[in-house]
Amino acid sequence: MNPAVIRAGAIAHRLPEGASAVSAPVLRPVPGGQGSLFVGVLGGGALPVWMLPGAARPARAWALVPGPEGAVLVGGDALTDMPGEGAEPLCLPRLPPAPPPLARLPMPEEPVPPPAPARGGFRLAHSGGALDLPFAALEHLLPMPALNPLPEAPPGARGMAWTELGPVLVLDGAADSPLLALLLVEGRRLGLPCRGAEPVGGAPTLPPHLSDPRLLAAAPLAIPPAAAPPAPTRLLLMARAGEIGFALPLDEVAAVLPPQVPRNAVPGTGAVAGIAAHREDVLPVLDAGTRFGSGPVLAGGAVPMLRLQGALPAALAVSAVLGLRAVPEADLAPVSGSGQGLVAAMARLDGAVLPVCRSRALLAPLAGVAP
């Protein structure tokens, strides 16, 4: 979504061209920010944040806005793509600089609330009659697995089995029971043959014979499976040149410049569409549409620009900046070759395939151009 207006309370603010909707960041306060200025962590990258006056806390809508010193996250109450009458132009305050693009701040650990005590339980259809169990005691209900004898089995034990949740000590029950109820008792896993289970109200207690120390001593520990490590991701900046969508690694983008028209073209070369000023640097401007072999994006007037990292500072004019996305590494397929081509990888994103470009390849036409 490319919103046109962000609302905060009763005030509508008109967003500049190139603004895009993003998900809510993790906020970190800035000293002296008076509750309005923050640093926002989004997908592993950090950007300056401005909470609009009058907006609810926490903000319900977020936009990535190109600013004179780079991209800024703006929080408000709602976004709309309709221009709206009476909307005031968004005027960004002076914000603290964002950390370097490669900075990855640790995500704060949110306290995990203790689980609410479960109420009710289950009634098993057991060979010895109905057996009521507390809710927390029944771990799983599965088809009866193959049983194996257990040497020196304690009284009440029928054998042992291996299930999808691990080993289990199987207790006595009807030989033709189709199901096995997996029970957790004092950190041990017991299996009870049964014909089915149904919920019951109240809060039944655990039958005493299931806490027999001899049974528990022979039962295996219920060890939880190891948690899978989080999948590694790569933070990409999404943009569009005409109808062509593409991405750049965030560490190859120094800043997002607000929409503008480049000034006088550099004489003696057709590669440069003009120049732009940013942070006291004069940047040659390349047209992304021309670089991709389509129509120039600068033909329509002012457009946002990306300041690319490189030995020679330069800006890339694009049609729109679409925001940041943390893309799993598994969804990035490197493109084989010399490592010098325009496309470094192909990314799977929302069911589509998007090229991930190299900034140094985009800047190749500037080779030999004097700064």
Short mmCIF file of N, CA and C in Angstrom, two decimals, residues 78-228:
data_model
loop_
_atom_site.label_atom_id
_atom_site.label_comp_id
_atom_site.label_asym_id
_atom_site.label_seq_id
_atom_site.Cartn_x
_atom_site.Cartn_y
_atom_site.Cartn_z
N ALA A 78 -4.27 6.04 11.63
CA ALA A 78 -4.81 5.36 10.46
C ALA A 78 -4.11 5.87 9.21
N LEU A 79 -4.05 5.00 8.19
CA LEU A 79 -3.50 5.35 6.89
C LEU A 79 -4.60 5.23 5.84
N THR A 80 -4.55 6.08 4.84
CA THR A 80 -5.48 5.98 3.73
C THR A 80 -4.77 6.35 2.45
N ASP A 81 -5.20 5.75 1.34
CA ASP A 81 -4.59 6.08 0.06
C ASP A 81 -5.37 7.17 -0.67
N MET A 82 -6.41 7.74 -0.02
CA MET A 82 -7.15 8.84 -0.61
C MET A 82 -6.51 10.16 -0.19
N PRO A 83 -6.29 11.09 -1.14
CA PRO A 83 -5.61 12.33 -0.79
C PRO A 83 -6.30 13.09 0.34
N GLY A 84 -7.61 13.23 0.29
CA GLY A 84 -8.34 13.89 1.37
C GLY A 84 -8.20 15.40 1.32
N GLU A 85 -9.30 16.10 1.53
CA GLU A 85 -9.27 17.55 1.51
C GLU A 85 -8.91 18.08 2.90
N GLY A 86 -8.15 19.15 2.95
CA GLY A 86 -7.78 19.76 4.21
C GLY A 86 -6.61 19.09 4.91
N ALA A 87 -5.99 18.08 4.28
CA ALA A 87 -4.84 17.42 4.89
C ALA A 87 -3.64 18.35 4.85
N GLU A 88 -2.94 18.45 5.98
CA GLU A 88 -1.77 19.29 6.06
C GLU A 88 -0.53 18.51 5.61
N PRO A 89 0.41 19.17 4.92
CA PRO A 89 1.64 18.46 4.56
C PRO A 89 2.38 18.01 5.81
N LEU A 90 2.92 16.80 5.77
CA LEU A 90 3.66 16.27 6.91
C LEU A 90 5.01 16.98 7.01
N CYS A 91 5.27 17.62 8.13
CA CYS A 91 6.55 18.31 8.36
C CYS A 91 7.31 17.55 9.43
N LEU A 92 8.39 16.90 9.03
CA LEU A 92 9.16 16.10 9.97
C LEU A 92 10.01 17.00 10.86
N PRO A 93 10.05 16.70 12.19
CA PRO A 93 10.94 17.46 13.06
C PRO A 93 12.39 17.03 12.86
N ARG A 94 13.30 17.68 13.54
CA ARG A 94 14.69 17.25 13.48
C ARG A 94 14.83 16.00 14.33
N LEU A 95 15.20 14.91 13.69
CA LEU A 95 15.25 13.61 14.35
C LEU A 95 16.68 13.19 14.58
N PRO A 96 16.91 12.36 15.61
CA PRO A 96 18.27 11.85 15.83
C PRO A 96 18.66 10.94 14.68
N PRO A 97 19.95 10.92 14.31
CA PRO A 97 20.37 10.05 13.20
C PRO A 97 20.15 8.58 13.54
N ALA A 98 19.82 7.81 12.51
CA ALA A 98 19.65 6.36 12.71
C ALA A 98 21.02 5.71 12.83
N PRO A 99 21.11 4.56 13.53
CA PRO A 99 22.37 3.82 13.56
C PRO A 99 22.77 3.40 12.15
N PRO A 100 24.04 3.00 11.95
CA PRO A 100 24.48 2.58 10.62
C PRO A 100 23.61 1.45 10.09
N PRO A 101 23.50 1.31 8.75
CA PRO A 101 22.62 0.29 8.18
C PRO A 101 22.91 -1.11 8.65
N LEU A 102 24.18 -1.41 9.00
CA LEU A 102 24.51 -2.77 9.40
C LEU A 102 24.18 -3.04 10.86
N ALA A 103 23.82 -1.98 11.62
CA ALA A 103 23.57 -2.18 13.04
C ALA A 103 22.38 -3.10 13.24
N ARG A 104 22.55 -4.09 14.07
CA ARG A 104 21.46 -5.00 14.41
C ARG A 104 21.34 -5.00 15.92
N LEU A 105 20.27 -4.41 16.43
CA LEU A 105 20.09 -4.29 17.86
C LEU A 105 19.39 -5.52 18.39
N PRO A 106 19.76 -5.97 19.59
CA PRO A 106 19.08 -7.15 20.16
C PRO A 106 17.63 -6.84 20.44
N MET A 107 16.77 -7.76 20.08
CA MET A 107 15.35 -7.58 20.33
C MET A 107 15.07 -7.77 21.82
N PRO A 108 14.29 -6.87 22.42
CA PRO A 108 14.01 -7.04 23.85
C PRO A 108 13.19 -8.30 24.10
N GLU A 109 13.53 -8.95 25.20
CA GLU A 109 12.81 -10.16 25.55
C GLU A 109 11.56 -9.78 26.33
N GLU A 110 10.41 -10.16 25.79
CA GLU A 110 9.16 -9.85 26.45
C GLU A 110 8.87 -10.93 27.49
N PRO A 111 8.45 -10.53 28.68
CA PRO A 111 8.16 -11.53 29.71
C PRO A 111 7.00 -12.41 29.27
N VAL A 112 7.16 -13.69 29.50
CA VAL A 112 6.12 -14.66 29.13
C VAL A 112 5.19 -14.83 30.31
N PRO A 113 3.91 -14.48 30.14
CA PRO A 113 2.99 -14.62 31.27
C PRO A 113 2.81 -16.08 31.63
N PRO A 114 2.66 -16.39 32.91
CA PRO A 114 2.44 -17.79 33.30
C PRO A 114 1.13 -18.30 32.74
N PRO A 115 1.10 -19.56 32.33
CA PRO A 115 -0.15 -20.10 31.78
C PRO A 115 -1.25 -20.12 32.83
N ALA A 116 -2.45 -19.84 32.38
CA ALA A 116 -3.61 -19.87 33.28
C ALA A 116 -3.91 -21.31 33.67
N PRO A 117 -4.25 -21.53 34.89
CA PRO A 117 -4.55 -22.90 35.30
C PRO A 117 -5.73 -23.46 34.51
N ALA A 118 -5.54 -24.67 34.01
CA ALA A 118 -6.59 -25.30 33.21
C ALA A 118 -7.69 -25.83 34.11
N ARG A 119 -8.92 -25.73 33.64
CA ARG A 119 -10.06 -26.23 34.39
C ARG A 119 -10.65 -27.42 33.62
N GLY A 120 -11.30 -28.28 34.38
CA GLY A 120 -11.93 -29.43 33.75
C GLY A 120 -10.94 -30.57 33.57
N GLY A 121 -11.36 -31.57 32.81
CA GLY A 121 -10.51 -32.73 32.60
C GLY A 121 -11.07 -33.62 31.51
N PHE A 122 -10.64 -34.90 31.53
CA PHE A 122 -11.06 -35.87 30.52
C PHE A 122 -11.48 -37.16 31.22
N ARG A 123 -12.42 -37.83 30.59
CA ARG A 123 -12.87 -39.14 31.05
C ARG A 123 -12.48 -40.17 30.01
N LEU A 124 -11.60 -41.10 30.40
CA LEU A 124 -11.14 -42.15 29.50
C LEU A 124 -12.07 -43.36 29.61
N ALA A 125 -12.38 -43.95 28.43
CA ALA A 125 -13.10 -45.23 28.40
C ALA A 125 -12.06 -46.32 28.53
N HIS A 126 -11.82 -46.78 29.77
CA HIS A 126 -10.74 -47.70 30.12
C HIS A 126 -11.32 -49.09 30.36
N SER A 127 -10.48 -50.12 30.25
CA SER A 127 -10.97 -51.49 30.45
C SER A 127 -11.49 -51.69 31.87
N GLY A 128 -10.98 -50.91 32.83
CA GLY A 128 -11.46 -51.02 34.21
C GLY A 128 -12.64 -50.12 34.49
N GLY A 129 -13.19 -49.48 33.47
CA GLY A 129 -14.30 -48.56 33.65
C GLY A 129 -13.87 -47.14 33.32
N ALA A 130 -14.74 -46.16 33.59
CA ALA A 130 -14.41 -44.77 33.31
C ALA A 130 -13.35 -44.27 34.27
N LEU A 131 -12.40 -43.51 33.74
CA LEU A 131 -11.31 -42.99 34.53
C LEU A 131 -11.17 -41.50 34.24
N ASP A 132 -11.39 -40.66 35.29
CA ASP A 132 -11.30 -39.22 35.12
C ASP A 132 -9.89 -38.74 35.40
N LEU A 133 -9.41 -37.84 34.53
CA LEU A 133 -8.05 -37.30 34.64
C LEU A 133 -8.10 -35.78 34.61
N PRO A 134 -7.20 -35.09 35.34
CA PRO A 134 -7.13 -33.63 35.21
C PRO A 134 -6.65 -33.24 33.82
N PHE A 135 -7.00 -32.03 33.42
CA PHE A 135 -6.70 -31.54 32.06
C PHE A 135 -5.21 -31.65 31.75
N ALA A 136 -4.36 -31.26 32.70
CA ALA A 136 -2.92 -31.21 32.42
C ALA A 136 -2.29 -32.58 32.34
N ALA A 137 -2.96 -33.63 32.80
CA ALA A 137 -2.34 -34.95 32.82
C ALA A 137 -2.37 -35.63 31.46
N LEU A 138 -3.38 -35.34 30.63
CA LEU A 138 -3.49 -36.00 29.32
C LEU A 138 -2.71 -35.19 28.29
N GLU A 139 -1.64 -35.78 27.79
CA GLU A 139 -0.77 -35.09 26.84
C GLU A 139 -1.23 -35.30 25.40
N HIS A 140 -1.62 -36.52 25.06
CA HIS A 140 -1.94 -36.82 23.66
C HIS A 140 -2.75 -38.11 23.63
N LEU A 141 -3.50 -38.27 22.53
CA LEU A 141 -4.28 -39.49 22.30
C LEU A 141 -3.92 -39.98 20.90
N LEU A 142 -3.39 -41.20 20.79
CA LEU A 142 -2.92 -41.68 19.49
C LEU A 142 -3.23 -43.17 19.32
N PRO A 143 -3.16 -43.67 18.07
CA PRO A 143 -3.41 -45.11 17.84
C PRO A 143 -2.42 -45.96 18.63
N MET A 144 -2.88 -47.09 19.06
CA MET A 144 -2.06 -47.98 19.87
C MET A 144 -0.81 -48.41 19.09
N PRO A 145 0.39 -48.12 19.61
CA PRO A 145 1.62 -48.53 18.92
C PRO A 145 1.97 -49.98 19.25
N ALA A 146 3.03 -50.46 18.63
CA ALA A 146 3.52 -51.81 18.92
C ALA A 146 4.15 -51.82 20.31
N LEU A 147 3.83 -52.87 21.10
CA LEU A 147 4.34 -52.98 22.46
C LEU A 147 5.53 -53.92 22.51
N ASN A 148 6.45 -53.65 23.42
CA ASN A 148 7.62 -54.49 23.65
C ASN A 148 7.72 -54.80 25.13
N PRO A 149 8.17 -56.01 25.46
CA PRO A 149 8.25 -56.37 26.88
C PRO A 149 9.32 -55.55 27.59
N LEU A 150 9.11 -55.31 28.90
CA LEU A 150 10.04 -54.54 29.72
C LEU A 150 10.56 -55.45 30.83
N PRO A 151 11.87 -55.73 30.86
CA PRO A 151 12.42 -56.57 31.94
C PRO A 151 12.18 -55.93 33.31
N GLU A 152 11.88 -56.75 34.28
CA GLU A 152 11.62 -56.31 35.64
C GLU A 152 10.55 -55.22 35.68
N ALA A 153 9.50 -55.42 34.88
CA ALA A 153 8.41 -54.44 34.85
C ALA A 153 7.71 -54.41 36.21
N PRO A 154 7.39 -53.23 36.72
CA PRO A 154 6.70 -53.13 38.02
C PRO A 154 5.25 -53.58 37.88
N PRO A 155 4.60 -53.90 38.97
CA PRO A 155 3.17 -54.26 38.90
C PRO A 155 2.36 -53.14 38.27
N GLY A 156 1.45 -53.51 37.39
CA GLY A 156 0.61 -52.54 36.70
C GLY A 156 1.15 -52.10 35.36
N ALA A 157 2.38 -52.51 35.03
CA ALA A 157 2.97 -52.15 33.74
C ALA A 157 2.83 -53.31 32.77
N ARG A 158 2.50 -52.97 31.52
CA ARG A 158 2.31 -54.00 30.50
C ARG A 158 3.50 -54.12 29.56
N GLY A 159 4.23 -53.04 29.36
CA GLY A 159 5.38 -53.07 28.46
C GLY A 159 5.82 -51.65 28.13
N MET A 160 6.58 -51.52 27.06
CA MET A 160 7.08 -50.20 26.64
C MET A 160 6.81 -50.03 25.16
N ALA A 161 6.77 -48.76 24.72
CA ALA A 161 6.52 -48.45 23.31
C ALA A 161 7.21 -47.13 22.98
N TRP A 162 7.40 -46.94 21.69
CA TRP A 162 7.97 -45.68 21.19
C TRP A 162 6.90 -44.97 20.35
N THR A 163 6.61 -43.73 20.70
CA THR A 163 5.58 -42.95 20.02
C THR A 163 6.20 -41.73 19.35
N GLU A 164 5.35 -40.96 18.68
CA GLU A 164 5.83 -39.74 18.03
C GLU A 164 6.34 -38.71 19.03
N LEU A 165 5.96 -38.84 20.30
CA LEU A 165 6.46 -37.93 21.32
C LEU A 165 7.61 -38.52 22.12
N GLY A 166 8.00 -39.76 21.79
CA GLY A 166 9.11 -40.38 22.50
C GLY A 166 8.68 -41.66 23.19
N PRO A 167 9.54 -42.21 24.08
CA PRO A 167 9.24 -43.49 24.74
C PRO A 167 8.17 -43.32 25.81
N VAL A 168 7.48 -44.43 26.12
CA VAL A 168 6.39 -44.40 27.09
C VAL A 168 6.31 -45.76 27.77
N LEU A 169 6.01 -45.74 29.08
CA LEU A 169 5.72 -46.97 29.82
C LEU A 169 4.23 -47.23 29.72
N VAL A 170 3.84 -48.36 29.09
CA VAL A 170 2.43 -48.68 28.86
C VAL A 170 1.91 -49.48 30.04
N LEU A 171 0.78 -49.03 30.58
CA LEU A 171 0.18 -49.68 31.74
C LEU A 171 -0.79 -50.77 31.30
N ASP A 172 -1.25 -51.53 32.27
CA ASP A 172 -2.19 -52.61 31.98
C ASP A 172 -3.47 -52.06 31.38
N GLY A 173 -4.06 -52.83 30.49
CA GLY A 173 -5.32 -52.46 29.86
C GLY A 173 -5.74 -53.55 28.91
N ALA A 174 -6.92 -53.39 28.33
CA ALA A 174 -7.44 -54.39 27.41
C ALA A 174 -6.51 -54.53 26.20
N ALA A 175 -6.24 -55.79 25.80
CA ALA A 175 -5.33 -56.04 24.70
C ALA A 175 -5.86 -55.50 23.38
N ASP A 176 -7.18 -55.38 23.27
CA ASP A 176 -7.76 -54.90 22.00
C ASP A 176 -8.06 -53.40 22.03
N SER A 177 -7.52 -52.64 22.98
CA SER A 177 -7.76 -51.20 23.03
C SER A 177 -7.17 -50.53 21.79
N PRO A 178 -7.96 -49.74 21.06
CA PRO A 178 -7.46 -49.14 19.81
C PRO A 178 -6.59 -47.91 20.04
N LEU A 179 -6.68 -47.29 21.24
CA LEU A 179 -5.99 -46.02 21.45
C LEU A 179 -5.08 -46.11 22.67
N LEU A 180 -4.10 -45.19 22.69
CA LEU A 180 -3.20 -45.08 23.84
C LEU A 180 -3.21 -43.62 24.28
N ALA A 181 -3.58 -43.40 25.54
CA ALA A 181 -3.56 -42.06 26.12
C ALA A 181 -2.19 -41.83 26.75
N LEU A 182 -1.49 -40.81 26.28
CA LEU A 182 -0.20 -40.46 26.86
C LEU A 182 -0.43 -39.52 28.03
N LEU A 183 0.09 -39.90 29.21
CA LEU A 183 -0.11 -39.15 30.43
C LEU A 183 1.23 -38.59 30.91
N LEU A 184 1.19 -37.38 31.44
CA LEU A 184 2.35 -36.77 32.08
C LEU A 184 2.12 -36.75 33.57
N VAL A 185 2.96 -37.46 34.31
CA VAL A 185 2.84 -37.54 35.76
C VAL A 185 4.21 -37.28 36.36
N GLU A 186 4.35 -36.16 37.06
CA GLU A 186 5.61 -35.80 37.73
C GLU A 186 6.79 -35.86 36.76
N GLY A 187 6.57 -35.36 35.54
CA GLY A 187 7.65 -35.31 34.56
C GLY A 187 7.95 -36.62 33.87
N ARG A 188 7.16 -37.65 34.13
CA ARG A 188 7.34 -38.96 33.49
C ARG A 188 6.18 -39.22 32.54
N ARG A 189 6.43 -40.06 31.54
CA ARG A 189 5.41 -40.33 30.53
C ARG A 189 4.90 -41.76 30.69
N LEU A 190 3.58 -41.86 30.95
CA LEU A 190 2.88 -43.14 31.06
C LEU A 190 1.89 -43.26 29.91
N GLY A 191 1.60 -44.50 29.50
CA GLY A 191 0.61 -44.76 28.47
C GLY A 191 -0.50 -45.63 29.01
N LEU A 192 -1.76 -45.23 28.77
CA LEU A 192 -2.91 -45.98 29.29
C LEU A 192 -3.77 -46.41 28.11
N PRO A 193 -3.90 -47.72 27.83
CA PRO A 193 -4.78 -48.18 26.74
C PRO A 193 -6.23 -47.77 27.03
N CYS A 194 -6.93 -47.34 25.98
CA CYS A 194 -8.32 -46.91 26.16
C CYS A 194 -9.05 -47.01 24.84
N ARG A 195 -10.37 -46.74 24.89
CA ARG A 195 -11.20 -46.77 23.69
C ARG A 195 -11.60 -45.37 23.25
N GLY A 196 -11.32 -44.36 24.06
CA GLY A 196 -11.66 -42.99 23.70
C GLY A 196 -11.61 -42.09 24.91
N ALA A 197 -11.83 -40.78 24.68
CA ALA A 197 -11.82 -39.79 25.76
C ALA A 197 -12.84 -38.71 25.45
N GLU A 198 -13.44 -38.17 26.51
CA GLU A 198 -14.38 -37.06 26.36
C GLU A 198 -14.15 -36.06 27.48
N PRO A 199 -14.41 -34.77 27.23
CA PRO A 199 -14.19 -33.77 28.27
C PRO A 199 -15.23 -33.86 29.37
N VAL A 200 -14.81 -33.49 30.59
CA VAL A 200 -15.71 -33.43 31.74
C VAL A 200 -15.49 -32.11 32.45
N GLY A 201 -16.52 -31.65 33.16
CA GLY A 201 -16.39 -30.43 33.93
C GLY A 201 -15.73 -30.67 35.27
N GLY A 202 -15.71 -29.64 36.09
CA GLY A 202 -15.09 -29.76 37.39
C GLY A 202 -13.58 -29.81 37.28
N ALA A 203 -12.93 -30.33 38.28
CA ALA A 203 -11.47 -30.43 38.30
C ALA A 203 -11.08 -31.76 38.92
N PRO A 204 -11.13 -32.86 38.13
CA PRO A 204 -10.79 -34.17 38.70
C PRO A 204 -9.34 -34.23 39.14
N THR A 205 -9.08 -35.02 40.16
CA THR A 205 -7.71 -35.23 40.64
C THR A 205 -7.13 -36.48 39.98
N LEU A 206 -5.81 -36.57 40.02
CA LEU A 206 -5.14 -37.72 39.41
C LEU A 206 -5.39 -38.97 40.24
N PRO A 207 -5.83 -40.08 39.62
CA PRO A 207 -6.02 -41.33 40.38
C PRO A 207 -4.73 -41.74 41.09
N PRO A 208 -4.82 -42.15 42.36
CA PRO A 208 -3.60 -42.43 43.14
C PRO A 208 -2.70 -43.49 42.52
N HIS A 209 -3.27 -44.52 41.85
CA HIS A 209 -2.41 -45.60 41.37
C HIS A 209 -1.48 -45.14 40.25
N LEU A 210 -1.80 -43.97 39.60
CA LEU A 210 -0.92 -43.47 38.56
C LEU A 210 0.31 -42.76 39.14
N SER A 211 0.30 -42.50 40.44
CA SER A 211 1.45 -41.89 41.10
C SER A 211 2.28 -42.91 41.87
N ASP A 212 2.07 -44.18 41.61
CA ASP A 212 2.84 -45.23 42.28
C ASP A 212 4.34 -45.01 42.02
N PRO A 213 5.16 -44.87 43.05
CA PRO A 213 6.60 -44.62 42.84
C PRO A 213 7.27 -45.68 42.00
N ARG A 214 6.81 -46.95 42.08
CA ARG A 214 7.43 -48.01 41.28
C ARG A 214 7.16 -47.80 39.80
N LEU A 215 5.94 -47.36 39.46
CA LEU A 215 5.64 -47.07 38.05
C LEU A 215 6.46 -45.88 37.55
N LEU A 216 6.51 -44.82 38.36
CA LEU A 216 7.22 -43.62 37.92
C LEU A 216 8.71 -43.87 37.79
N ALA A 217 9.26 -44.75 38.65
CA ALA A 217 10.69 -45.05 38.56
C ALA A 217 11.03 -45.78 37.27
N ALA A 218 10.07 -46.54 36.72
CA ALA A 218 10.31 -47.29 35.48
C ALA A 218 9.91 -46.52 34.24
N ALA A 219 9.20 -45.39 34.42
CA ALA A 219 8.73 -44.63 33.26
C ALA A 219 9.82 -43.67 32.78
N PRO A 220 9.89 -43.44 31.45
CA PRO A 220 10.91 -42.52 30.92
C PRO A 220 10.55 -41.07 31.20
N LEU A 221 11.58 -40.24 31.26
CA LEU A 221 11.37 -38.82 31.42
C LEU A 221 10.72 -38.24 30.16
N ALA A 222 9.78 -37.32 30.35
CA ALA A 222 9.14 -36.64 29.22
C ALA A 222 9.98 -35.41 28.87
N ILE A 223 10.99 -35.61 28.04
CA ILE A 223 11.90 -34.53 27.67
C ILE A 223 11.31 -33.79 26.48
N PRO A 224 11.08 -32.47 26.60
CA PRO A 224 10.51 -31.72 25.46
C PRO A 224 11.51 -31.68 24.31
N PRO A 225 11.01 -31.67 23.07
CA PRO A 225 11.92 -31.59 21.92
C PRO A 225 12.67 -30.26 21.92
N ALA A 226 13.88 -30.31 21.42
CA ALA A 226 14.71 -29.09 21.36
C ALA A 226 14.04 -28.07 20.44
N ALA A 227 14.02 -26.83 20.89
CA ALA A 227 13.42 -25.76 20.08
C ALA A 227 14.26 -25.51 18.84
N ALA A 228 13.59 -25.40 17.72
CA ALA A 228 14.29 -25.13 16.47
C ALA A 228 14.83 -23.70 16.49
#
